[in-house]
Amino acid sequence: MRTAMRKIAPPEESAARRGANLTVLPLLSVRNVSKNFGGVAALNGLNITIKRGEILGLIGPNGSGKTTFFNVVSGIYAPTTGGLVLDGQDISGLSPQKVCRAGVARTFQRSRLCSSLSIFDNIAIGNHKNLNGGLWFNIFNRKKLREQFAQHFETARDLLGAFAPHLSGRMFEGVSGIPMIDRRRIEICRALISRPKLLLLDEPSAGMTRDETRRFMDDILTVRHEMGDITTIIIEHEMDVIEQITDRCAVLNYGEKICEGTFAEVAGNEMVQKAYLGA
Amino acid sequence: MRQLLPFFMMILATVYIILFLGAESEGAVMGLVAVGVLGGFAASRMGLFTTGTAGPGGSENLMNALAVAGVAAIALFFHNDHFTLLMVAKVLLYVIVCLGMNIQFGYAGIPNFSGAAFFGTGSYAAAVLMMHTPLPPVVNLLLGGGMAALIGSLLILPILRTRGHYAALITIAFSILFKTFLEVNDLLGGPQGLNVKGMSMLGWNFNDNIEIGSFEGSFYLGYVALALVLAILAFSFTRRIERSWIGLNLDAVRLDETASACFGIDIALWKIIAFTLGNFLIGVAGSLSAMMTGFIAPNNFTFSESLILVSIILLGGIGNVWGLVVGSAFVLLLPEKLQLIQEYRFLLFSGTVILILLFRPDGLIPRSLRFYFPVRSTR
């Protein structure tokens, strides 16, 4: 399975195609978004445009509002002011459920796998919007359910096979005994299985070694490319990861965007250096 | 050999329960309890509970069939013994109630400390319908369940706005409110309660003793049979819920509401569904119980009865359908057979629950991971 997934499109070609797509309408435009918690402004007048098919790195010191931004995009928090438009649809203030249906999937900074469920359950739940939840269907139409199950099982197993081939034969084992690295891989599968338009990755490689991170990022790039270049925003502290995989970066500090551009531009920016090293 | 184990376990369990129900002296009962505890401990040490109850493949259907045969054997063995058959029927009804609570608490994570109130709703609905309408009793069973589901769908509104302990408090409040309401309501008989007509179906009155040729059986045999049929239906209903996308959704809602919301799961909707389905099962059991005992009063539906129901779930293993069968049998039969602990039964149960929560927090038979279809080839 792994080899089958691998042979599709080398990364150079994907970068070229991404470049060609950048002129189209933005996938997500964030206009003047602020989020206040009491007197604290976690986000302050944020303007970001995410182009279709690109990978945007979101960086900034701890507490700069990166995760809050994800929470606002995914609907967990409603923005205090400002608006978000995803693919022509206004998603500001929508519930997480509606944002999910609009095509946003995310991972969480801390592993949020359900430890008492199996690997398959944890991945399948990410595909909730494509699972038939009808009462009659589930309880009395077991034949049809079985067909649907077989189909989803295969999808989930193939997807997991692309990240962790050693787990694809263990789909009905619990996730409680699984090492952190594999949990991260399962979480990515859970986000990808619904084939979202926009993928939000919140520190996906936290807790991995350098080599593991590199392989993991390769896997993410391959699969997201194979799914049609899913637009991705990634929060990451490893700067070489950001340098290697992102098309552009945005830097947050105290809830404001202080810089935006390619990694090289951002890294050379004086304000960014100040934010990271302290003034 | 391993395949035959469930066989032996079921036969052993059946024989054990027959001995237990037939035991005359308190000494014999105590001895059997000791044997049961030791046997259960040994079985769990050897991992027999998981092979016996959770094994995928054909063995599970066999297991279920054996369990049904076991109950039938017990009922036939005591075919003349009113009291014992009443106990068996009661255990079966409690199994149905706990299956309902299992959907609510075990799957969706909604604590329900008003199980007895919903049971009572079903009972009173059946009593009133039997008294004032010509509807056939079978329809009244379903309507009793429907009434409990309806009342539950009102109570779910405040529950949805709260979480955890506060949701539990709401159900506790409802439980107390329900009993008080019954006591002051003269239409429903007030504290004296109501008489309820017996079940009848296809011209067969369940309250007549059974005589077929030379066979003479207690009228409770009919109730045991009906309760068994309903328990089988409720059991397979609950199982199917668990082994479907519904079960997956409910588990996700229980385990992580924030993440569930981000996957598009409508948390309120699934909580309402789980609560309503559960209350329906509880209400149906309540209706049949009222017809069987022939008399209901507010004192049958107190908060402490609700606590007994919750303790069955905790003892058996939250979310495990087999666990609650064992739990129901334990909690109902023990005080009936051991009259000397009758007065201390709440003390005993609360003590047991504390011990279980301390040393075996997942219950006597912990829930196993979900599999959707018993097919080995997909694994």
mmCIF file of N, CA, C and O in Angstrom, chain B residues 99-158:
data_model
loop_
_atom_site.group_PDB
_atom_site.id
_atom_site.type_symbol
_atom_site.label_atom_id
_atom_site.label_comp_id
_atom_site.label_asym_id
_atom_site.label_seq_id
_atom_site.Cartn_x
_atom_site.Cartn_y
_atom_site.Cartn_z
ATOM 1 N N LEU B 99 -30.158 -1.932 30.403
ATOM 2 C CA LEU B 99 -29.741 -1.773 29.008
ATOM 3 C C LEU B 99 -30.045 -0.350 28.554
ATOM 4 O O LEU B 99 -29.239 0.293 27.885
ATOM 5 N N GLY B 100 -31.228 0.135 28.936
ATOM 6 C CA GLY B 100 -31.581 1.510 28.598
ATOM 7 C C GLY B 100 -30.617 2.501 29.223
ATOM 8 O O GLY B 100 -30.126 3.420 28.562
ATOM 9 N N MET B 101 -30.322 2.305 30.509
ATOM 10 C CA MET B 101 -29.400 3.222 31.170
ATOM 11 C C MET B 101 -27.996 3.103 30.608
ATOM 12 O O MET B 101 -27.214 4.050 30.637
ATOM 13 N N ASN B 102 -27.699 1.915 30.093
ATOM 14 C CA ASN B 102 -26.394 1.702 29.492
ATOM 15 C C ASN B 102 -26.227 2.545 28.222
ATOM 16 O O ASN B 102 -25.160 3.101 27.971
ATOM 17 N N ILE B 103 -27.311 2.649 27.450
ATOM 18 C CA ILE B 103 -27.238 3.506 26.258
ATOM 19 C C ILE B 103 -26.986 4.941 26.689
ATOM 20 O O ILE B 103 -26.190 5.656 26.093
ATOM 21 N N GLN B 104 -27.672 5.343 27.771
ATOM 22 C CA GLN B 104 -27.553 6.735 28.214
ATOM 23 C C GLN B 104 -26.197 7.015 28.859
ATOM 24 O O GLN B 104 -25.479 7.932 28.462
ATOM 25 N N PHE B 105 -25.870 6.194 29.849
ATOM 26 C CA PHE B 105 -24.683 6.474 30.664
ATOM 27 C C PHE B 105 -23.433 5.832 30.069
ATOM 28 O O PHE B 105 -22.391 6.466 29.946
ATOM 29 N N GLY B 106 -23.578 4.575 29.673
ATOM 30 C CA GLY B 106 -22.422 3.839 29.194
ATOM 31 C C GLY B 106 -21.935 4.319 27.843
ATOM 32 O O GLY B 106 -20.737 4.378 27.596
ATOM 33 N N TYR B 107 -22.848 4.666 26.956
ATOM 34 C CA TYR B 107 -22.430 5.089 25.621
ATOM 35 C C TYR B 107 -22.342 6.616 25.514
ATOM 36 O O TYR B 107 -21.304 7.154 25.199
ATOM 37 N N ALA B 108 -23.469 7.294 25.791
ATOM 38 C CA ALA B 108 -23.472 8.741 25.571
ATOM 39 C C ALA B 108 -22.930 9.508 26.767
ATOM 40 O O ALA B 108 -22.672 10.704 26.663
ATOM 41 N N GLY B 109 -22.779 8.840 27.910
ATOM 42 C CA GLY B 109 -22.215 9.512 29.066
ATOM 43 C C GLY B 109 -23.169 10.435 29.792
ATOM 44 O O GLY B 109 -22.727 11.320 30.514
ATOM 45 N N ILE B 110 -24.485 10.241 29.607
ATOM 46 C CA ILE B 110 -25.446 11.065 30.350
ATOM 47 C C ILE B 110 -25.777 10.331 31.642
ATOM 48 O O ILE B 110 -26.385 9.262 31.602
ATOM 49 N N PRO B 111 -25.405 10.880 32.792
ATOM 50 C CA PRO B 111 -25.735 10.190 34.034
ATOM 51 C C PRO B 111 -27.234 10.249 34.249
ATOM 52 O O PRO B 111 -27.853 11.299 34.078
ATOM 53 N N ASN B 112 -27.835 9.110 34.575
ATOM 54 C CA ASN B 112 -29.276 9.100 34.814
ATOM 55 C C ASN B 112 -29.539 8.537 36.204
ATOM 56 O O ASN B 112 -29.492 7.335 36.415
ATOM 57 N N PHE B 113 -29.796 9.453 37.134
ATOM 58 C CA PHE B 113 -30.104 9.039 38.490
ATOM 59 C C PHE B 113 -31.610 9.042 38.710
ATOM 60 O O PHE B 113 -32.068 9.173 39.833
ATOM 61 N N SER B 114 -32.362 8.977 37.628
ATOM 62 C CA SER B 114 -33.810 8.935 37.776
ATOM 63 C C SER B 114 -34.373 7.741 37.027
ATOM 64 O O SER B 114 -35.479 7.800 36.501
ATOM 65 N N GLY B 115 -33.605 6.667 36.986
ATOM 66 C CA GLY B 115 -34.065 5.458 36.312
ATOM 67 C C GLY B 115 -35.399 4.981 36.862
ATOM 68 O O GLY B 115 -36.321 4.645 36.105
ATOM 69 N N ALA B 116 -35.522 4.988 38.194
ATOM 70 C CA ALA B 116 -36.768 4.514 38.806
ATOM 71 C C ALA B 116 -37.937 5.416 38.422
ATOM 72 O O ALA B 116 -39.073 4.956 38.284
ATOM 73 N N ALA B 117 -37.675 6.708 38.244
ATOM 74 C CA ALA B 117 -38.753 7.627 37.866
ATOM 75 C C ALA B 117 -39.257 7.308 36.462
ATOM 76 O O ALA B 117 -40.466 7.322 36.208
ATOM 77 N N PHE B 118 -38.357 7.001 35.550
ATOM 78 C CA PHE B 118 -38.802 6.660 34.201
ATOM 79 C C PHE B 118 -39.476 5.289 34.180
ATOM 80 O O PHE B 118 -40.431 5.063 33.444
ATOM 81 N N PHE B 119 -38.957 4.403 35.009
ATOM 82 C CA PHE B 119 -39.602 3.102 35.199
ATOM 83 C C PHE B 119 -41.031 3.331 35.700
ATOM 84 O O PHE B 119 -41.994 2.758 35.175
ATOM 85 N N GLY B 120 -41.168 4.229 36.671
ATOM 86 C CA GLY B 120 -42.475 4.558 37.225
ATOM 87 C C GLY B 120 -43.378 5.232 36.203
ATOM 88 O O GLY B 120 -44.592 4.980 36.168
ATOM 89 N N THR B 121 -42.797 6.065 35.360
ATOM 90 C CA THR B 121 -43.592 6.700 34.308
ATOM 91 C C THR B 121 -44.236 5.636 33.431
ATOM 92 O O THR B 121 -45.436 5.692 33.123
ATOM 93 N N GLY B 122 -43.434 4.639 33.053
ATOM 94 C CA GLY B 122 -43.967 3.537 32.255
ATOM 95 C C GLY B 122 -45.046 2.786 33.018
ATOM 96 O O GLY B 122 -46.110 2.475 32.470
ATOM 97 N N SER B 123 -44.801 2.528 34.300
ATOM 98 C CA SER B 123 -45.767 1.797 35.125
ATOM 99 C C SER B 123 -47.086 2.542 35.209
ATOM 100 O O SER B 123 -48.159 1.975 34.972
ATOM 101 N N TYR B 124 -47.020 3.820 35.572
ATOM 102 C CA TYR B 124 -48.251 4.593 35.742
ATOM 103 C C TYR B 124 -48.974 4.779 34.417
ATOM 104 O O TYR B 124 -50.207 4.746 34.360
ATOM 105 N N ALA B 125 -48.200 4.973 33.341
ATOM 106 C CA ALA B 125 -48.837 5.127 32.032
ATOM 107 C C ALA B 125 -49.618 3.859 31.697
ATOM 108 O O ALA B 125 -50.786 3.924 31.274
ATOM 109 N N ALA B 126 -48.997 2.710 31.931
ATOM 110 C CA ALA B 126 -49.676 1.449 31.638
ATOM 111 C C ALA B 126 -50.910 1.303 32.521
ATOM 112 O O ALA B 126 -51.986 0.921 32.045
ATOM 113 N N ALA B 127 -50.780 1.631 33.816
ATOM 114 C CA ALA B 127 -51.900 1.490 34.745
ATOM 115 C C ALA B 127 -53.087 2.326 34.288
ATOM 116 O O ALA B 127 -54.231 1.837 34.216
ATOM 117 N N VAL B 128 -52.816 3.586 33.961
ATOM 118 C CA VAL B 128 -53.897 4.490 33.557
ATOM 119 C C VAL B 128 -54.517 4.022 32.245
ATOM 120 O O VAL B 128 -55.741 3.992 32.082
ATOM 121 N N LEU B 129 -53.666 3.618 31.303
ATOM 122 C CA LEU B 129 -54.182 3.176 30.005
ATOM 123 C C LEU B 129 -55.020 1.911 30.152
ATOM 124 O O LEU B 129 -56.066 1.776 29.523
ATOM 125 N N MET B 130 -54.592 0.999 30.999
ATOM 126 C CA MET B 130 -55.338 -0.244 31.199
ATOM 127 C C MET B 130 -56.693 0.039 31.844
ATOM 128 O O MET B 130 -57.676 -0.639 31.592
ATOM 129 N N MET B 131 -56.696 1.058 32.707
ATOM 130 C CA MET B 131 -57.919 1.370 33.435
ATOM 131 C C MET B 131 -58.933 2.091 32.554
ATOM 132 O O MET B 131 -60.114 1.804 32.600
ATOM 133 N N HIS B 132 -58.451 3.037 31.732
ATOM 134 C CA HIS B 132 -59.379 3.940 31.069
ATOM 135 C C HIS B 132 -59.530 3.724 29.573
ATOM 136 O O HIS B 132 -60.347 4.376 28.948
ATOM 137 N N THR B 133 -58.729 2.872 28.989
ATOM 138 C CA THR B 133 -58.852 2.682 27.540
ATOM 139 C C THR B 133 -58.992 1.200 27.219
ATOM 140 O O THR B 133 -58.544 0.352 27.990
ATOM 141 N N PRO B 134 -59.603 0.900 26.098
ATOM 142 C CA PRO B 134 -59.730 -0.506 25.701
ATOM 143 C C PRO B 134 -58.528 -1.005 24.902
ATOM 144 O O PRO B 134 -58.591 -2.081 24.310
ATOM 145 N N LEU B 135 -57.450 -0.232 24.898
ATOM 146 C CA LEU B 135 -56.296 -0.634 24.089
ATOM 147 C C LEU B 135 -55.753 -1.980 24.557
ATOM 148 O O LEU B 135 -55.754 -2.278 25.749
ATOM 149 N N PRO B 136 -55.278 -2.801 23.627
ATOM 150 C CA PRO B 136 -54.682 -4.077 24.040
ATOM 151 C C PRO B 136 -53.409 -3.834 24.867
ATOM 152 O O PRO B 136 -52.662 -2.889 24.578
ATOM 153 N N PRO B 137 -53.165 -4.662 25.871
ATOM 154 C CA PRO B 137 -52.026 -4.448 26.770
ATOM 155 C C PRO B 137 -50.688 -4.365 26.052
ATOM 156 O O PRO B 137 -49.797 -3.636 26.504
ATOM 157 N N VAL B 138 -50.544 -5.099 24.930
ATOM 158 C CA VAL B 138 -49.259 -5.047 24.229
ATOM 159 C C VAL B 138 -48.982 -3.626 23.740
ATOM 160 O O VAL B 138 -47.858 -3.120 23.821
ATOM 161 N N VAL B 139 -50.057 -2.980 23.248
ATOM 162 C CA VAL B 139 -49.913 -1.593 22.799
ATOM 163 C C VAL B 139 -49.550 -0.714 23.990
ATOM 164 O O VAL B 139 -48.717 0.196 23.888
ATOM 165 N N ASN B 140 -50.169 -1.023 25.145
ATOM 166 C CA ASN B 140 -49.879 -0.229 26.335
ATOM 167 C C ASN B 140 -48.427 -0.336 26.769
ATOM 168 O O ASN B 140 -47.855 0.624 27.289
ATOM 169 N N LEU B 141 -47.851 -1.503 26.540
ATOM 170 C CA LEU B 141 -46.419 -1.654 26.836
ATOM 171 C C LEU B 141 -45.614 -0.618 26.073
ATOM 172 O O LEU B 141 -44.780 0.100 26.630
ATOM 173 N N LEU B 142 -45.890 -0.543 24.762
ATOM 174 C CA LEU B 142 -45.145 0.390 23.920
ATOM 175 C C LEU B 142 -45.461 1.832 24.307
ATOM 176 O O LEU B 142 -44.575 2.684 24.343
ATOM 177 N N LEU B 143 -46.753 2.085 24.618
ATOM 178 C CA LEU B 143 -47.126 3.449 24.987
ATOM 179 C C LEU B 143 -46.462 3.852 26.307
ATOM 180 O O LEU B 143 -46.079 5.010 26.484
ATOM 181 N N GLY B 144 -46.338 2.882 27.218
ATOM 182 C CA GLY B 144 -45.623 3.158 28.474
ATOM 183 C C GLY B 144 -44.198 3.589 28.189
ATOM 184 O O GLY B 144 -43.695 4.564 28.755
ATOM 185 N N GLY B 145 -43.550 2.859 27.281
ATOM 186 C CA GLY B 145 -42.201 3.238 26.878
ATOM 187 C C GLY B 145 -42.184 4.606 26.231
ATOM 188 O O GLY B 145 -41.316 5.435 26.521
ATOM 189 N N GLY B 146 -43.184 4.846 25.384
ATOM 190 C CA GLY B 146 -43.267 6.138 24.701
ATOM 191 C C GLY B 146 -43.446 7.281 25.684
ATOM 192 O O GLY B 146 -42.847 8.350 25.527
ATOM 193 N N MET B 147 -44.253 7.039 26.716
ATOM 194 C CA MET B 147 -44.491 8.085 27.711
ATOM 195 C C MET B 147 -43.184 8.429 28.433
ATOM 196 O O MET B 147 -42.867 9.605 28.627
ATOM 197 N N ALA B 148 -42.440 7.386 28.830
ATOM 198 C CA ALA B 148 -41.164 7.622 29.506
ATOM 199 C C ALA B 148 -40.222 8.395 28.583
ATOM 200 O O ALA B 148 -39.537 9.326 29.010
ATOM 201 N N ALA B 149 -40.218 8.022 27.301
ATOM 202 C CA ALA B 149 -39.357 8.714 26.345
ATOM 203 C C ALA B 149 -39.770 10.175 26.213
ATOM 204 O O ALA B 149 -38.929 11.073 26.134
ATOM 205 N N LEU B 150 -41.096 10.406 26.231
ATOM 206 C CA LEU B 150 -41.605 11.768 26.085
ATOM 207 C C LEU B 150 -41.211 12.639 27.279
ATOM 208 O O LEU B 150 -40.682 13.745 27.102
ATOM 209 N N ILE B 151 -41.458 12.119 28.490
ATOM 210 C CA ILE B 151 -41.068 12.860 29.691
ATOM 211 C C ILE B 151 -39.556 13.105 29.670
ATOM 212 O O ILE B 151 -39.064 14.185 29.996
ATOM 213 N N GLY B 152 -38.822 12.067 29.250
ATOM 214 C CA GLY B 152 -37.373 12.194 29.181
ATOM 215 C C GLY B 152 -36.932 13.272 28.211
ATOM 216 O O GLY B 152 -35.964 13.986 28.459
ATOM 217 N N SER B 153 -37.675 13.417 27.115
ATOM 218 C CA SER B 153 -37.253 14.415 26.136
ATOM 219 C C SER B 153 -37.482 15.830 26.664
ATOM 220 O O SER B 153 -36.915 16.785 26.135
ATOM 221 N N LEU B 154 -38.331 15.967 27.718
ATOM 222 C CA LEU B 154 -38.431 17.280 28.375
ATOM 223 C C LEU B 154 -37.266 17.469 29.340
ATOM 224 O O LEU B 154 -36.665 18.541 29.408
ATOM 225 N N LEU B 155 -36.946 16.400 30.064
ATOM 226 C CA LEU B 155 -35.878 16.515 31.067
ATOM 227 C C LEU B 155 -34.519 16.719 30.405
ATOM 228 O O LEU B 155 -33.609 17.305 31.004
ATOM 229 N N ILE B 156 -34.372 16.251 29.171
ATOM 230 C CA ILE B 156 -33.072 16.355 28.512
ATOM 231 C C ILE B 156 -32.711 17.830 28.249
ATOM 232 O O ILE B 156 -31.540 18.186 28.191
ATOM 233 N N LEU B 157 -33.745 18.685 28.152
ATOM 234 C CA LEU B 157 -33.446 20.086 27.828
ATOM 235 C C LEU B 157 -32.526 20.730 28.859
ATOM 236 O O LEU B 157 -31.484 21.270 28.492
ATOM 237 N N PRO B 158 -32.883 20.686 30.162
ATOM 238 C CA PRO B 158 -31.911 21.235 31.125
ATOM 239 C C PRO B 158 -30.613 20.434 31.173
ATOM 240 O O PRO B 158 -29.549 21.017 31.436
#
